[in-house]
Each structure stands twice: as structure tokens, then as C-alpha cells.
mmCIF file of C-alpha atoms in Angstrom:
data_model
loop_
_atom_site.group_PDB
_atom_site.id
_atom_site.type_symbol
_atom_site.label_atom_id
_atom_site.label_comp_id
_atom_site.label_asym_id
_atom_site.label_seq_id
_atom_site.Cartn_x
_atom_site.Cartn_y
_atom_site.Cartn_z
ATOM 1 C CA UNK Q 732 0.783 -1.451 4.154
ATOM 2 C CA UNK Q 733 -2.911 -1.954 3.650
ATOM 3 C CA UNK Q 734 -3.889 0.623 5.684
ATOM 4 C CA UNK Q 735 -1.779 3.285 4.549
ATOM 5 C CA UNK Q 736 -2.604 2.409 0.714
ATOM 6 C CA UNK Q 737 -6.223 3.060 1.938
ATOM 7 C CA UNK Q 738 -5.371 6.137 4.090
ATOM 8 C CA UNK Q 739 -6.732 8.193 1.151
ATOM 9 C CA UNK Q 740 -7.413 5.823 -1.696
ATOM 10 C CA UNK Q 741 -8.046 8.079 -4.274
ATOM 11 C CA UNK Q 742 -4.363 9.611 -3.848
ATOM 12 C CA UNK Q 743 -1.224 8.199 -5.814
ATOM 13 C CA UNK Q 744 1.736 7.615 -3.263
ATOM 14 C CA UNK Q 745 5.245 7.053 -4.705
ATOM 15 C CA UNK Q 746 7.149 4.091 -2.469
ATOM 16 C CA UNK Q 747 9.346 6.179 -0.026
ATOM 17 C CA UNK Q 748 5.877 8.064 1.304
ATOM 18 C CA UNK Q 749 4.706 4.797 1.641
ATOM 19 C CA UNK Q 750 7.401 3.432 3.251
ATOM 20 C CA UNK Q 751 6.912 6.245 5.879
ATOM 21 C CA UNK Q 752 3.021 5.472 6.361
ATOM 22 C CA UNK Q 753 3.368 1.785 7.039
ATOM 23 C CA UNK Q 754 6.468 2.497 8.858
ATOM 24 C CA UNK Q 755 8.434 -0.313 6.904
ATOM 25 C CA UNK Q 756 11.459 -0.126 5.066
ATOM 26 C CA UNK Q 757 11.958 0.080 1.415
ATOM 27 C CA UNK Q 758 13.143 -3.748 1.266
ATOM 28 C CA UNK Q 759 9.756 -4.489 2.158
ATOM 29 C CA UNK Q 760 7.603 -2.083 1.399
ATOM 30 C CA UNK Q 761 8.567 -3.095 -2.502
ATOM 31 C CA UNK Q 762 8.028 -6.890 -3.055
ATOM 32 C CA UNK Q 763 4.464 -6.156 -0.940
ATOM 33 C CA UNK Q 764 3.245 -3.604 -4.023
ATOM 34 C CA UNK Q 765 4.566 -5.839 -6.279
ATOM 35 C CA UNK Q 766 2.408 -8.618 -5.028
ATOM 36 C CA UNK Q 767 -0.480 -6.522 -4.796
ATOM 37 C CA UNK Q 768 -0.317 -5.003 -8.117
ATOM 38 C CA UNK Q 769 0.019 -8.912 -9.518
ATOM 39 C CA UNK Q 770 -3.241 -9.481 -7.904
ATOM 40 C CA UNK Q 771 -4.687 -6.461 -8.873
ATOM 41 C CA UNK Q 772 -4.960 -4.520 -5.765
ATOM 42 C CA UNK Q 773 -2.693 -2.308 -6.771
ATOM 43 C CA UNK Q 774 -2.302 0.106 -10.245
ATOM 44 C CA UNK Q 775 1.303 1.825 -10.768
ATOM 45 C CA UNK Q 776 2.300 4.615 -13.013
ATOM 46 C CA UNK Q 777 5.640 6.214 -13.677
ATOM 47 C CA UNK Q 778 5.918 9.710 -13.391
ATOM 48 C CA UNK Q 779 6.163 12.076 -16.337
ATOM 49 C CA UNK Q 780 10.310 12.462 -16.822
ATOM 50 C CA UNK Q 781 9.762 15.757 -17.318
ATOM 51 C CA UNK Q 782 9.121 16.466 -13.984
ATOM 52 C CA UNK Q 783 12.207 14.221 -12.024
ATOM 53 C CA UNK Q 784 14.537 16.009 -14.605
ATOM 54 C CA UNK Q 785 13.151 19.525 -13.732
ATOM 55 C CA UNK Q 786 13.277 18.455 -9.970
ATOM 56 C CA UNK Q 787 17.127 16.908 -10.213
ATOM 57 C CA UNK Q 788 16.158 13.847 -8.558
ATOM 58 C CA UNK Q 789 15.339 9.948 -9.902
ATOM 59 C CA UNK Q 790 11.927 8.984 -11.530
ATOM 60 C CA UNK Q 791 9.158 8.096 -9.124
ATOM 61 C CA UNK Q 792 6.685 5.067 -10.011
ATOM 62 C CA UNK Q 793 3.179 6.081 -8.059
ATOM 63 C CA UNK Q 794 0.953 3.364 -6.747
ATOM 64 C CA UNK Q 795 -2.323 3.788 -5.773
ATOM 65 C CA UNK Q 796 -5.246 1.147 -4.422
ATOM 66 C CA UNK Q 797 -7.903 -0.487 -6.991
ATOM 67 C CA UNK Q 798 -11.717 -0.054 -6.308
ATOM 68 C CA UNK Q 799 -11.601 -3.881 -5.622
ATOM 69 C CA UNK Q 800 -8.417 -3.863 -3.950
ATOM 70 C CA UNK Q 801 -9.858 -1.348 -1.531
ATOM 71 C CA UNK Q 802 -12.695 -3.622 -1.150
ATOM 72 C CA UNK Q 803 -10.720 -6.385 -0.315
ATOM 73 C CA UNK Q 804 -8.263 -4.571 1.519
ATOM 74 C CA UNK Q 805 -10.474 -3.506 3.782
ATOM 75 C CA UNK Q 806 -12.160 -7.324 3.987
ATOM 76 C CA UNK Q 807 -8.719 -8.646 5.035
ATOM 77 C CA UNK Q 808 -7.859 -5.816 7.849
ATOM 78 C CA UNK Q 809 -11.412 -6.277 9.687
ATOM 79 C CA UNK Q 810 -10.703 -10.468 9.364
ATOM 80 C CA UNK Q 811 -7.204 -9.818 10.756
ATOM 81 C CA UNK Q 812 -8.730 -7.592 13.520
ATOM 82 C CA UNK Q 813 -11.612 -9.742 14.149
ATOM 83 C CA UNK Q 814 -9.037 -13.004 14.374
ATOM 84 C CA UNK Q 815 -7.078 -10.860 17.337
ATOM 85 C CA UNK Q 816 -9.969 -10.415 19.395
ATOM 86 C CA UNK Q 817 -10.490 -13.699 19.669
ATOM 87 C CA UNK Q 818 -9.629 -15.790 22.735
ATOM 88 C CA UNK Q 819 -6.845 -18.521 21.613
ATOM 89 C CA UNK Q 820 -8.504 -21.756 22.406
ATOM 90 C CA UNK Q 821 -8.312 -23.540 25.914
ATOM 91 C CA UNK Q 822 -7.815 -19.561 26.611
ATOM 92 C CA UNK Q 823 -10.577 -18.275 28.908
ATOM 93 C CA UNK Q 824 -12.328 -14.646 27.510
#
């Protein structure tokens, strides 16, 4: 999720495109954003309803990554690949 928030953080992504970037479903894709956006990593917007109701389909709510949350985002993804490359203990290298 992480990742594909950061993909191009400067870009607002409504949930289903992120659901296809972090290759999750929708069921989980949702609670994670609404964590993130409680913690401030996240900033969500709905779309004007203008635009749905010239299009025909439902509203969209856009999310897109903080400046911090970035920043921390990327802080947690090189810890998390940093913790894999280490041996487990008792493990030889």
C-alpha cells in the first residue's frame, strides 16, 4: 500500500486504482487509508459531484500521501526491507 501511495506522491489516486497498485482488495485496501489518514499520512478529498454525475458513475474520494507521511513511509519500507535481509538468529548468513 505504501509503495503504491508513493509511486507518484504528488498524484491523487481514488481507492479502486489503488487497490490495483498494491494488488489488494477493496476490503483491505480501505481500513489501511483510513488508518493512515488518522495518523496523518494520508489527506482525502471527495470529488467535485459535478463530475461523477456527468460521468454516470458513483462519487470518488481521492487520497493522496502527506509530505511527512511520505517521509515516514518511506522510513518504514527501508526498516521492513532492512529487517528481511537479516539472518534470523541461530541462522548462519
Amino acid at each position: 500500500m505504501l509503495r503504491a501511495l508513493l509511486e507518484d506522491p504528488a498524484k491523487q489516486r481514488y481507492g479502486l486504482e489503488l487497490c490495483e497498485l498494491a494488488g489488494l482488495p477493496s476490503g483491505t485496501i480501505y481500513p489501511i487509508l483510513a488508518r493512515l489518514e488518522r495518523v496523518g499520512w494520508v489527506d482525502s478529498v471527495w470529488e467535485d459531484p459535478a463530475v461523477h454525475e456527468a460521468e454516470g458513475r458513483p462519487r470518488r474520494r481521492f487520497y493522496q500521501i502527506t509530505e511527512g507521511g511520505a517521509e515516514q513511509a518511506r522510513s518504514a519500507l527501508a526498516h521492513a526491507y532492512r529487517a528481511r535481509r537479516q539472518p534470523l538468529p541461530g541462522w548462519a548468513a
